[in-house]
Amino acid sequence: MTGQRAGENPLLPAAVTVVVPTLMERENVAPLVEGLERALAGWSWEVVFVDDDSADGTADAVRSLARRDPRVRVLQRIGSRGLAGAVIDGALSSASPVVAVMDADLQHDESALPRMLRRLEEEGLDLVVASRYAEGGSTAGWDGRRRVLSRLAIALARSVLRVPLEDPLSGFFVIRREALDRVVRRLSREGFKVLLDIVASSPGPLAVAEVPCRFGVRERGTSKLDSLVAWQLGVLVLDKLVGRWLPVRFVLFCLVGSAGVLVHLAALGLFHRARLPFRTAQEGAVLVAMTSNFVLNNLLTYRDRRRSGLAFVRGLLSFCLLCSVGAVANVGVACLLYDARSTWWAAGVAGAAVGAVWNYVATSLFTWREARR
Ligand code: GDD
Ligand code: MN
């Protein structure tokens, strides 16, 4: 049994560490600890709040509780951001054989924890998930748009990644440390989808169960789920699919590039019909296609490093400049091969491939260089 109940040697690690990622949750910390105290009475537990240096002083709020209660800890991260990374760091900061993960905003009903822990123990499971979609669970208080989005994302995750969960996006679960240890080095630190990542990346199948749970409405603070989070989910799914062979960004970059060919032809057709001389029409179409490629890459491929304002203009210029070099390389390589008696289409494909790789590498280094942290 996790049966190391309260009252055993207090110097030993707790049987359960509850990991709670926080960003601007100052007012929710104390009520959550009270809730845990009630729900886990009789268990040996601790809670670690992993706070990304929230400006509202969440970390200090936790510290003032920690001074009165040794079961409460804070891990304040400076210069790091991200829910998934916070969950991982929190879990790694403890020695308990079982880790529970939940949100700080009181949307997750902590009274479900004993039920989840008992199932983990009694059935020898690796993972127990509180599910909104298992029978008896619910998402009361969610608006229609959010409900549909959530359903869509789940359908995608289940079919593409073959994850055997009704609710792979739940942020509320308990996991055995051994199971986590086996997968922890493969996990992405970006995004919200740490549970999905754990299940999809696990080297062997996990013994999993879901318990129904009502997810409440957030009363204080605001949700941090935005379009960037949705984008990261998409990238995670793609990465699990093709990441073994190609970097996801490169795949996105090539998809955008292919769309660019269509844009080019459409623009060329338009200019041609407007009776521009062919050379001018072609030059114009190249500019239009480059601009649309830049905009699309900025929105999709590099959503997390999106350039706006003046940086957008600078980015567009550097993108066009670098891709012109890519075009020259493309033509050069193709001609070289063609002269060496390759078939026309093989020479063309090789040229395009060289151009694409150059464009990708060069723009990732300059146009969308990662900000130094
Ligand atoms: N440390 C840290 N860093 N914590 C974060 C960060 C971050 O960058 N972003 C969010 N959090 C914390 C919040 O403070 C909260 O405790 C928890 O993570 C969930 O964030 P919310 O902003 O409340 O997310 P949500 O309610 O929209 O999403 C929840 O439901 C989703 C299912 O629809 C989460 O549980 C998701 O994991 C879940 O997929
Ligand atoms: Mn929430």
CSV table of C-alpha atoms and ligand atoms in Angstrom, one decimal:
chain,number,residue,atom,x,y,z
A,1,MET,CA,0.0,0.0,0.0
A,2,THR,CA,1.0,3.6,-0.4
A,3,GLY,CA,-0.1,2.8,3.1
A,4,GLN,CA,2.9,4.6,4.5
A,5,ARG,CA,0.3,6.6,6.3
A,6,ALA,CA,0.8,9.8,8.2
A,7,GLY,CA,2.6,9.3,11.5
A,8,GLU,CA,5.4,7.3,10.1
A,9,ASN,CA,8.9,8.6,10.3
A,10,PRO,CA,8.6,12.3,9.2
A,11,LEU,CA,12.1,12.4,8.0
A,12,LEU,CA,11.4,9.9,5.2
A,13,PRO,CA,10.0,11.1,1.9
A,14,ALA,CA,6.2,11.4,1.7
A,15,ALA,CA,4.4,8.6,0.0
A,16,VAL,CA,2.8,11.1,-2.4
A,17,THR,CA,4.2,14.3,-3.8
A,18,VAL,CA,1.5,16.6,-5.3
A,19,VAL,CA,3.1,18.7,-8.0
A,20,VAL,CA,1.2,22.0,-8.7
A,21,PRO,CA,2.5,24.2,-11.5
A,22,THR,CA,1.6,27.9,-10.9
A,23,LEU,CA,1.6,31.1,-12.8
A,24,MET,CA,-0.1,34.0,-11.1
A,25,GLU,CA,-2.1,31.9,-8.6
A,26,ARG,CA,-1.4,33.7,-5.4
A,27,GLU,CA,-4.9,33.6,-4.1
A,28,ASN,CA,-5.4,30.0,-5.0
A,29,VAL,CA,-2.5,28.6,-3.1
A,30,ALA,CA,-3.9,28.6,0.5
A,31,PRO,CA,-7.3,27.2,-0.4
A,32,LEU,CA,-5.6,24.4,-2.3
A,33,VAL,CA,-3.4,23.4,0.6
A,34,GLU,CA,-6.4,23.4,2.9
A,35,GLY,CA,-8.2,21.2,0.4
A,36,LEU,CA,-5.3,18.8,0.2
A,37,GLU,CA,-5.1,18.7,4.0
A,38,ARG,CA,-8.7,17.6,4.1
A,39,ALA,CA,-8.6,15.2,1.2
A,40,LEU,CA,-5.4,13.5,2.1
A,41,ALA,CA,-5.9,13.3,5.9
A,42,GLY,CA,-4.3,10.0,7.0
A,43,TRP,CA,-1.9,9.9,4.0
A,44,SER,CA,1.7,10.8,4.0
A,45,TRP,CA,1.9,13.6,1.5
A,46,GLU,CA,3.7,16.8,0.5
A,47,VAL,CA,3.0,19.5,-2.1
A,48,VAL,CA,5.4,21.3,-4.2
A,49,PHE,CA,4.4,24.4,-6.1
A,50,VAL,CA,6.5,25.0,-9.2
A,51,ASP,CA,6.2,28.7,-9.8
A,52,ASP,CA,7.7,30.5,-12.8
A,53,ASP,CA,8.5,33.7,-10.9
A,54,SER,CA,4.9,35.0,-11.0
A,55,ALA,CA,4.8,38.8,-10.6
A,56,ASP,CA,1.9,38.5,-8.1
A,57,GLY,CA,4.2,36.9,-5.5
A,58,THR,CA,2.8,33.3,-5.7
A,59,ALA,CA,6.1,31.9,-4.6
A,60,ASP,CA,6.1,34.1,-1.5
A,61,ALA,CA,2.6,33.1,-0.7
A,62,VAL,CA,3.7,29.5,-0.8
A,63,ARG,CA,6.7,30.2,1.4
A,64,SER,CA,4.6,31.8,4.1
A,65,LEU,CA,2.6,28.6,4.2
A,66,ALA,CA,5.7,26.5,4.1
A,67,ARG,CA,7.0,28.2,7.3
A,68,ARG,CA,4.1,26.7,9.1
A,69,ASP,CA,3.8,23.4,7.4
A,70,PRO,CA,6.8,21.3,6.4
A,71,ARG,CA,4.7,19.4,3.8
A,72,VAL,CA,4.5,22.6,1.7
A,73,ARG,CA,7.4,23.5,-0.6
A,74,VAL,CA,8.0,25.9,-3.4
A,75,LEU,CA,10.3,25.6,-6.4
A,76,GLN,CA,10.7,29.0,-7.9
A,77,ARG,CA,12.1,29.0,-11.4
A,78,ILE,CA,13.6,32.2,-12.7
A,79,GLY,CA,14.1,32.5,-16.5
A,80,SER,CA,12.1,29.4,-17.3
A,81,ARG,CA,8.5,29.2,-18.5
A,82,GLY,CA,6.2,26.4,-19.4
A,83,LEU,CA,3.7,24.1,-17.8
A,84,ALA,CA,5.2,20.9,-18.9
A,85,GLY,CA,8.7,21.8,-17.8
A,86,ALA,CA,7.3,22.9,-14.4
A,87,VAL,CA,5.6,19.6,-13.9
A,88,ILE,CA,8.7,17.7,-14.8
A,89,ASP,CA,11.0,19.8,-12.5
A,90,GLY,CA,8.5,19.4,-9.6
A,91,ALA,CA,8.4,15.7,-10.0
A,92,LEU,CA,12.1,15.5,-10.2
A,93,SER,CA,12.5,17.5,-7.0
A,94,SER,CA,10.9,14.8,-4.9
A,95,ALA,CA,11.8,11.3,-3.8
A,96,SER,CA,8.2,10.0,-3.3
A,97,PRO,CA,7.3,6.8,-5.0
A,98,VAL,CA,4.1,8.4,-6.3
A,99,VAL,CA,3.6,11.8,-7.9
A,100,ALA,CA,0.3,13.5,-8.3
A,101,VAL,CA,-0.1,16.4,-10.7
A,102,MET,CA,-2.9,19.0,-10.6
A,103,ASP,CA,-3.7,22.6,-11.4
A,104,ALA,CA,-3.6,25.3,-8.8
A,105,ASP,CA,-6.8,27.1,-9.8
A,106,LEU,CA,-9.2,24.8,-7.8
A,107,GLN,CA,-10.7,23.4,-11.0
A,108,HIS,CA,-9.5,20.0,-10.1
A,109,ASP,CA,-11.4,18.4,-7.2
A,110,GLU,CA,-8.7,17.2,-4.8
A,111,SER,CA,-11.2,15.0,-3.0
A,112,ALA,CA,-10.7,12.6,-6.0
A,113,LEU,CA,-7.1,12.0,-5.0
A,114,PRO,CA,-7.6,9.2,-2.4
A,115,ARG,CA,-9.7,7.3,-5.0
A,116,MET,CA,-7.0,7.7,-7.6
A,117,LEU,CA,-4.2,6.7,-5.3
A,118,ARG,CA,-6.0,3.7,-4.0
A,119,ARG,CA,-6.6,2.4,-7.5
A,120,LEU,CA,-3.0,2.9,-8.4
A,121,GLU,CA,-2.0,0.8,-5.4
A,122,GLU,CA,-4.6,-1.8,-5.4
A,123,GLU,CA,-4.5,-2.6,-9.1
A,124,GLY,CA,-0.8,-2.1,-9.4
A,125,LEU,CA,-1.2,0.6,-12.1
A,126,ASP,CA,1.4,3.0,-13.5
A,127,LEU,CA,-1.0,5.9,-14.1
A,128,VAL,CA,-4.4,7.0,-13.0
A,129,VAL,CA,-6.0,9.9,-14.8
A,130,ALA,CA,-9.0,12.1,-13.6
A,131,SER,CA,-11.0,12.3,-16.7
A,132,ARG,CA,-13.7,14.8,-17.8
A,133,TYR,CA,-14.9,12.3,-20.4
A,134,ALA,CA,-15.1,9.1,-18.5
A,135,GLU,CA,-18.6,8.2,-17.5
A,136,GLY,CA,-19.6,10.4,-14.6
A,137,GLY,CA,-17.1,13.1,-15.4
A,138,SER,CA,-18.1,16.5,-16.6
A,139,THR,CA,-17.0,19.9,-17.9
A,140,ALA,CA,-19.8,22.0,-16.4
A,141,GLY,CA,-19.4,25.7,-16.9
A,142,TRP,CA,-17.3,25.4,-20.1
A,143,ASP,CA,-18.4,27.4,-23.1
A,144,GLY,CA,-19.3,25.7,-26.3
A,145,ARG,CA,-16.2,26.8,-28.1
A,146,ARG,CA,-13.8,25.4,-25.5
A,147,ARG,CA,-15.7,22.2,-25.3
A,148,VAL,CA,-15.6,21.6,-29.1
A,149,LEU,CA,-11.9,22.5,-29.2
A,150,SER,CA,-11.1,20.2,-26.4
A,151,ARG,CA,-13.0,17.4,-28.1
A,152,LEU,CA,-11.2,18.0,-31.4
A,153,ALA,CA,-7.8,18.0,-29.9
A,154,ILE,CA,-8.6,14.8,-28.0
A,155,ALA,CA,-9.9,13.0,-31.2
A,156,LEU,CA,-6.7,14.0,-33.0
A,157,ALA,CA,-4.5,12.8,-30.2
A,158,ARG,CA,-6.3,9.5,-29.8
A,159,SER,CA,-6.4,8.7,-33.5
A,160,VAL,CA,-2.9,9.9,-34.5
A,161,LEU,CA,-1.0,8.9,-31.5
A,162,ARG,CA,-3.2,5.9,-30.5
A,163,VAL,CA,-3.3,7.0,-26.9
A,164,PRO,CA,-5.7,4.8,-24.9
A,165,LEU,CA,-7.3,7.5,-22.8
A,166,GLU,CA,-10.6,9.2,-22.9
A,167,ASP,CA,-9.0,12.4,-21.7
A,168,PRO,CA,-5.3,12.5,-22.6
A,169,LEU,CA,-5.3,16.3,-22.1
A,170,SER,CA,-6.3,16.1,-18.5
A,171,GLY,CA,-3.9,18.0,-16.2
A,172,PHE,CA,-4.9,15.9,-13.2
A,173,PHE,CA,-3.3,12.5,-12.7
A,174,VAL,CA,-1.2,10.3,-10.4
A,175,ILE,CA,1.8,8.4,-11.7
A,176,ARG,CA,4.2,5.9,-10.2
A,177,ARG,CA,7.8,7.3,-10.1
A,178,GLU,CA,9.3,4.2,-11.9
A,179,ALA,CA,6.9,4.8,-14.8
A,180,LEU,CA,7.8,8.5,-15.0
A,181,ASP,CA,11.6,7.8,-14.7
A,182,ARG,CA,11.4,5.5,-17.7
A,183,VAL,CA,10.0,8.3,-19.9
A,184,VAL,CA,11.2,11.5,-18.4
A,185,ARG,CA,14.2,12.1,-20.7
A,186,ARG,CA,11.9,11.9,-23.8
A,187,LEU,CA,9.4,14.5,-22.7
A,188,SER,CA,9.0,17.9,-24.3
A,189,ARG,CA,9.3,20.8,-21.8
A,190,GLU,CA,7.1,23.0,-23.9
A,191,GLY,CA,3.3,23.2,-23.9
A,192,PHE,CA,0.5,22.0,-21.8
A,193,LYS,CA,0.3,18.4,-22.8
A,194,VAL,CA,2.5,16.6,-20.4
A,195,LEU,CA,0.1,13.7,-19.8
A,196,LEU,CA,-0.3,13.1,-23.5
A,197,ASP,CA,3.4,13.3,-23.9
A,198,ILE,CA,4.0,10.8,-21.1
A,199,VAL,CA,1.7,8.2,-22.6
A,200,ALA,CA,2.7,8.7,-26.2
A,201,SER,CA,6.4,8.7,-25.4
A,202,SER,CA,6.6,5.9,-22.9
A,203,PRO,CA,9.0,3.2,-24.1
A,204,GLY,CA,6.6,0.4,-23.1
A,205,PRO,CA,2.8,0.3,-22.6
A,206,LEU,CA,1.6,1.8,-19.3
A,207,ALA,CA,-1.0,0.2,-17.1
A,208,VAL,CA,-3.6,3.0,-17.0
A,209,ALA,CA,-7.0,3.7,-15.5
A,210,GLU,CA,-9.3,6.7,-15.7
A,211,VAL,CA,-11.6,7.9,-13.0
A,212,PRO,CA,-14.4,10.3,-13.7
A,213,CYS,CA,-14.1,13.8,-12.3
A,214,ARG,CA,-16.1,16.9,-12.5
A,215,PHE,CA,-13.8,19.8,-13.6
A,216,GLY,CA,-15.1,23.0,-12.1
A,217,VAL,CA,-14.9,26.6,-13.2
A,218,ARG,CA,-11.9,28.8,-12.4
A,219,GLU,CA,-13.0,31.4,-9.9
A,220,ARG,CA,-9.8,33.5,-9.4
A,221,GLY,CA,-7.0,34.4,-11.8
A,222,THR,CA,-7.1,33.7,-15.6
A,223,SER,CA,-6.5,30.7,-17.9
A,224,LYS,CA,-3.2,30.6,-19.7
A,225,LEU,CA,-4.4,28.4,-22.5
A,226,ASP,CA,-4.1,30.3,-25.7
A,227,SER,CA,-3.5,29.8,-29.4
A,228,LEU,CA,0.2,29.2,-28.7
A,229,VAL,CA,-0.7,26.3,-26.5
A,230,ALA,CA,-2.9,24.8,-29.3
A,231,TRP,CA,0.0,25.3,-31.7
A,232,GLN,CA,2.3,23.4,-29.3
A,233,LEU,CA,-0.1,20.5,-29.1
A,234,GLY,CA,-0.1,20.3,-32.9
A,235,VAL,CA,3.7,20.4,-33.0
A,236,LEU,CA,3.8,17.7,-30.3
A,237,VAL,CA,1.5,15.4,-32.4
A,238,LEU,CA,3.6,16.0,-35.5
A,239,ASP,CA,6.8,15.4,-33.6
A,240,LYS,CA,5.6,12.1,-32.4
A,241,LEU,CA,4.7,11.2,-36.0
A,242,VAL,CA,7.7,12.4,-37.9
A,243,GLY,CA,10.2,13.6,-35.3
A,244,ARG,CA,12.2,10.4,-35.6
A,245,TRP,CA,13.1,11.2,-39.2
A,246,LEU,CA,12.8,15.0,-39.6
A,247,PRO,CA,12.6,18.0,-37.3
A,248,VAL,CA,9.0,19.1,-37.2
A,249,ARG,CA,9.9,22.7,-38.0
A,250,PHE,CA,11.6,21.6,-41.2
A,251,VAL,CA,8.4,19.7,-42.2
A,252,LEU,CA,6.3,22.8,-41.5
A,253,PHE,CA,8.8,25.0,-43.4
A,254,CYS,CA,8.6,22.7,-46.4
A,255,LEU,CA,4.8,22.6,-46.2
A,256,VAL,CA,4.7,26.4,-46.2
A,257,GLY,CA,7.2,26.4,-49.1
A,258,SER,CA,4.9,24.1,-51.1
A,259,ALA,CA,2.0,26.4,-50.5
A,260,GLY,CA,4.3,29.2,-51.7
A,261,VAL,CA,4.5,27.6,-55.1
A,262,LEU,CA,0.7,27.8,-55.4
A,263,VAL,CA,0.7,31.4,-54.3
A,264,HIS,CA,3.4,32.2,-56.8
A,265,LEU,CA,1.4,30.7,-59.7
A,266,ALA,CA,-1.8,32.5,-58.6
A,267,ALA,CA,0.1,35.8,-58.5
A,268,LEU,CA,1.8,35.2,-61.7
A,269,GLY,CA,-1.5,34.4,-63.4
A,270,LEU,CA,-3.0,37.6,-62.0
A,271,PHE,CA,-0.1,39.8,-63.2
A,272,HIS,CA,-0.1,38.1,-66.5
A,273,ARG,CA,-3.8,38.8,-67.0
A,274,ALA,CA,-3.1,42.4,-66.1
A,275,ARG,CA,-0.8,42.4,-69.1
A,276,LEU,CA,2.4,43.0,-67.3
A,277,PRO,CA,5.5,42.0,-69.2
A,278,PHE,CA,6.4,38.4,-68.3
A,279,ARG,CA,9.6,39.3,-66.5
A,280,THR,CA,7.9,41.9,-64.3
A,281,ALA,CA,5.0,39.6,-63.6
A,282,GLN,CA,7.4,36.8,-62.6
A,283,GLU,CA,9.5,39.1,-60.3
A,284,GLY,CA,6.3,40.4,-58.7
A,285,ALA,CA,5.1,36.8,-58.1
A,286,VAL,CA,8.4,35.9,-56.5
A,287,LEU,CA,8.0,38.8,-54.1
A,288,VAL,CA,4.4,38.0,-53.3
A,289,ALA,CA,5.3,34.3,-52.7
A,290,MET,CA,8.3,35.2,-50.4
A,291,THR,CA,6.1,37.6,-48.4
A,292,SER,CA,3.4,35.0,-48.0
A,293,ASN,CA,5.9,32.4,-47.0
A,294,PHE,CA,7.4,34.7,-44.4
A,295,VAL,CA,3.9,35.5,-43.0
A,296,LEU,CA,2.9,31.8,-42.9
A,297,ASN,CA,6.2,30.7,-41.3
A,298,ASN,CA,5.9,33.5,-38.8
A,299,LEU,CA,2.4,32.3,-37.9
A,300,LEU,CA,2.9,28.5,-38.0
A,301,THR,CA,6.5,27.3,-38.1
A,302,TYR,CA,7.8,29.8,-35.7
A,303,ARG,CA,4.7,30.7,-33.8
A,304,ASP,CA,6.6,30.6,-30.5
A,305,ARG,CA,9.2,33.1,-31.8
A,306,ARG,CA,6.7,35.3,-33.7
A,307,ARG,CA,8.0,38.6,-35.0
A,308,SER,CA,5.8,41.6,-34.9
A,309,GLY,CA,6.1,45.4,-35.3
A,310,LEU,CA,9.5,46.5,-36.4
A,311,ALA,CA,10.9,43.0,-35.9
A,312,PHE,CA,8.4,41.8,-38.5
A,313,VAL,CA,9.8,44.2,-41.1
A,314,ARG,CA,13.3,43.3,-40.3
A,315,GLY,CA,12.4,39.6,-40.4
A,316,LEU,CA,10.7,39.9,-43.7
A,317,LEU,CA,13.8,41.6,-45.2
A,318,SER,CA,16.2,39.1,-43.9
A,319,PHE,CA,13.9,36.3,-45.0
A,320,CYS,CA,13.8,37.6,-48.6
A,321,LEU,CA,17.5,38.2,-48.7
A,322,LEU,CA,18.4,34.7,-47.4
A,323,CYS,CA,15.9,33.0,-49.6
A,324,SER,CA,17.3,34.8,-52.7
A,325,VAL,CA,20.6,33.2,-51.8
A,326,GLY,CA,18.8,29.9,-51.6
A,327,ALA,CA,17.3,30.4,-55.0
A,328,VAL,CA,20.7,31.0,-56.5
A,329,ALA,CA,22.0,27.9,-54.9
A,330,ASN,CA,19.0,26.0,-56.1
A,331,VAL,CA,19.5,27.0,-59.7
A,332,GLY,CA,23.3,26.5,-59.5
A,333,VAL,CA,23.1,22.9,-58.2
A,334,ALA,CA,20.3,22.0,-60.6
A,335,CYS,CA,22.4,23.3,-63.6
A,336,LEU,CA,25.5,21.6,-62.4
A,337,LEU,CA,23.7,18.2,-62.2
A,338,TYR,CA,21.9,18.8,-65.5
A,339,ASP,CA,25.2,19.5,-67.2
A,340,ALA,CA,26.5,16.3,-65.7
A,341,ARG,CA,23.8,14.5,-67.6
A,342,SER,CA,21.2,14.0,-64.8
A,343,THR,CA,17.6,13.8,-65.9
A,344,TRP,CA,15.9,17.2,-65.9
A,345,TRP,CA,13.5,16.4,-63.0
A,346,ALA,CA,16.2,14.8,-60.8
A,347,ALA,CA,18.4,17.9,-61.3
A,348,GLY,CA,15.3,20.1,-60.5
A,349,VAL,CA,14.5,18.1,-57.3
A,350,ALA,CA,18.1,18.2,-56.1
A,351,GLY,CA,18.2,21.9,-56.7
A,352,ALA,CA,15.0,22.5,-54.8
A,353,ALA,CA,16.2,20.3,-51.9
A,354,VAL,CA,19.4,22.2,-51.5
A,355,GLY,CA,17.5,25.5,-51.7
A,356,ALA,CA,15.0,24.3,-49.1
A,357,VAL,CA,17.6,23.2,-46.7
A,358,TRP,CA,19.6,26.4,-47.1
A,359,ASN,CA,16.5,28.5,-46.6
A,360,TYR,CA,15.5,26.5,-43.5
A,361,VAL,CA,18.9,26.6,-41.8
A,362,ALA,CA,19.7,30.2,-42.7
A,363,THR,CA,16.4,31.6,-41.6
A,364,SER,CA,16.3,29.6,-38.4
A,365,LEU,CA,19.7,31.1,-37.6
A,366,PHE,CA,18.9,34.7,-38.5
A,367,THR,CA,15.3,35.5,-39.2
A,368,TRP,CA,13.9,33.5,-36.3
A,369,ARG,CA,16.9,33.3,-34.1
A,370,GLU,CA,16.0,32.2,-30.6
A,371,ALA,CA,16.1,35.0,-28.1
A,372,ARG,CA,18.9,34.4,-25.6
A,373,ARG,CA,17.4,33.8,-22.2
B,1,GDD,N1,4.9,27.0,-13.6
B,1,GDD,C1,4.0,27.3,-14.6
B,1,GDD,N2,4.5,27.8,-15.8
B,1,GDD,N3,2.7,27.0,-14.4
B,1,GDD,C2,1.9,27.3,-15.4
B,1,GDD,C3,2.3,27.8,-16.7
B,1,GDD,C4,3.7,28.1,-16.8
B,1,GDD,O1,4.1,28.5,-17.9
B,1,GDD,N4,1.2,28.0,-17.5
B,1,GDD,C5,0.1,27.6,-16.7
B,1,GDD,N5,0.5,27.2,-15.5
B,1,GDD,C6,-0.3,26.7,-14.4
B,1,GDD,C7,-1.5,27.5,-14.0
B,1,GDD,O2,-1.1,28.4,-13.0
B,1,GDD,C8,-2.5,26.5,-13.5
B,1,GDD,O3,-2.2,26.1,-12.2
B,1,GDD,C9,-2.2,25.3,-14.4
B,1,GDD,O4,-0.8,25.5,-14.9
B,1,GDD,C10,-3.2,25.2,-15.6
B,1,GDD,O5,-3.2,26.4,-16.2
B,1,GDD,P1,-4.6,27.1,-16.7
B,1,GDD,O6,-4.2,28.4,-17.3
B,1,GDD,O7,-5.5,27.1,-15.5
B,1,GDD,O8,-5.0,26.1,-17.8
B,1,GDD,P2,-6.4,25.7,-18.2
B,1,GDD,O9,-7.4,25.6,-17.1
B,1,GDD,O10,-6.8,26.5,-19.4
B,1,GDD,O11,-6.1,24.2,-18.8
B,1,GDD,C11,-6.3,23.1,-17.9
B,1,GDD,O12,-7.2,22.2,-18.6
B,1,GDD,C12,-6.7,21.7,-19.8
B,1,GDD,C13,-7.7,20.8,-20.4
B,1,GDD,O13,-8.6,21.6,-21.1
B,1,GDD,C14,-4.9,22.3,-17.7
B,1,GDD,O14,-5.1,21.3,-16.7
B,1,GDD,C15,-4.4,21.7,-18.9
B,1,GDD,O15,-3.3,20.9,-18.5
B,1,GDD,C16,-5.5,20.8,-19.5
B,1,GDD,O16,-5.0,20.2,-20.7
B,2,MN,MN,-7.4,26.1,-15.3
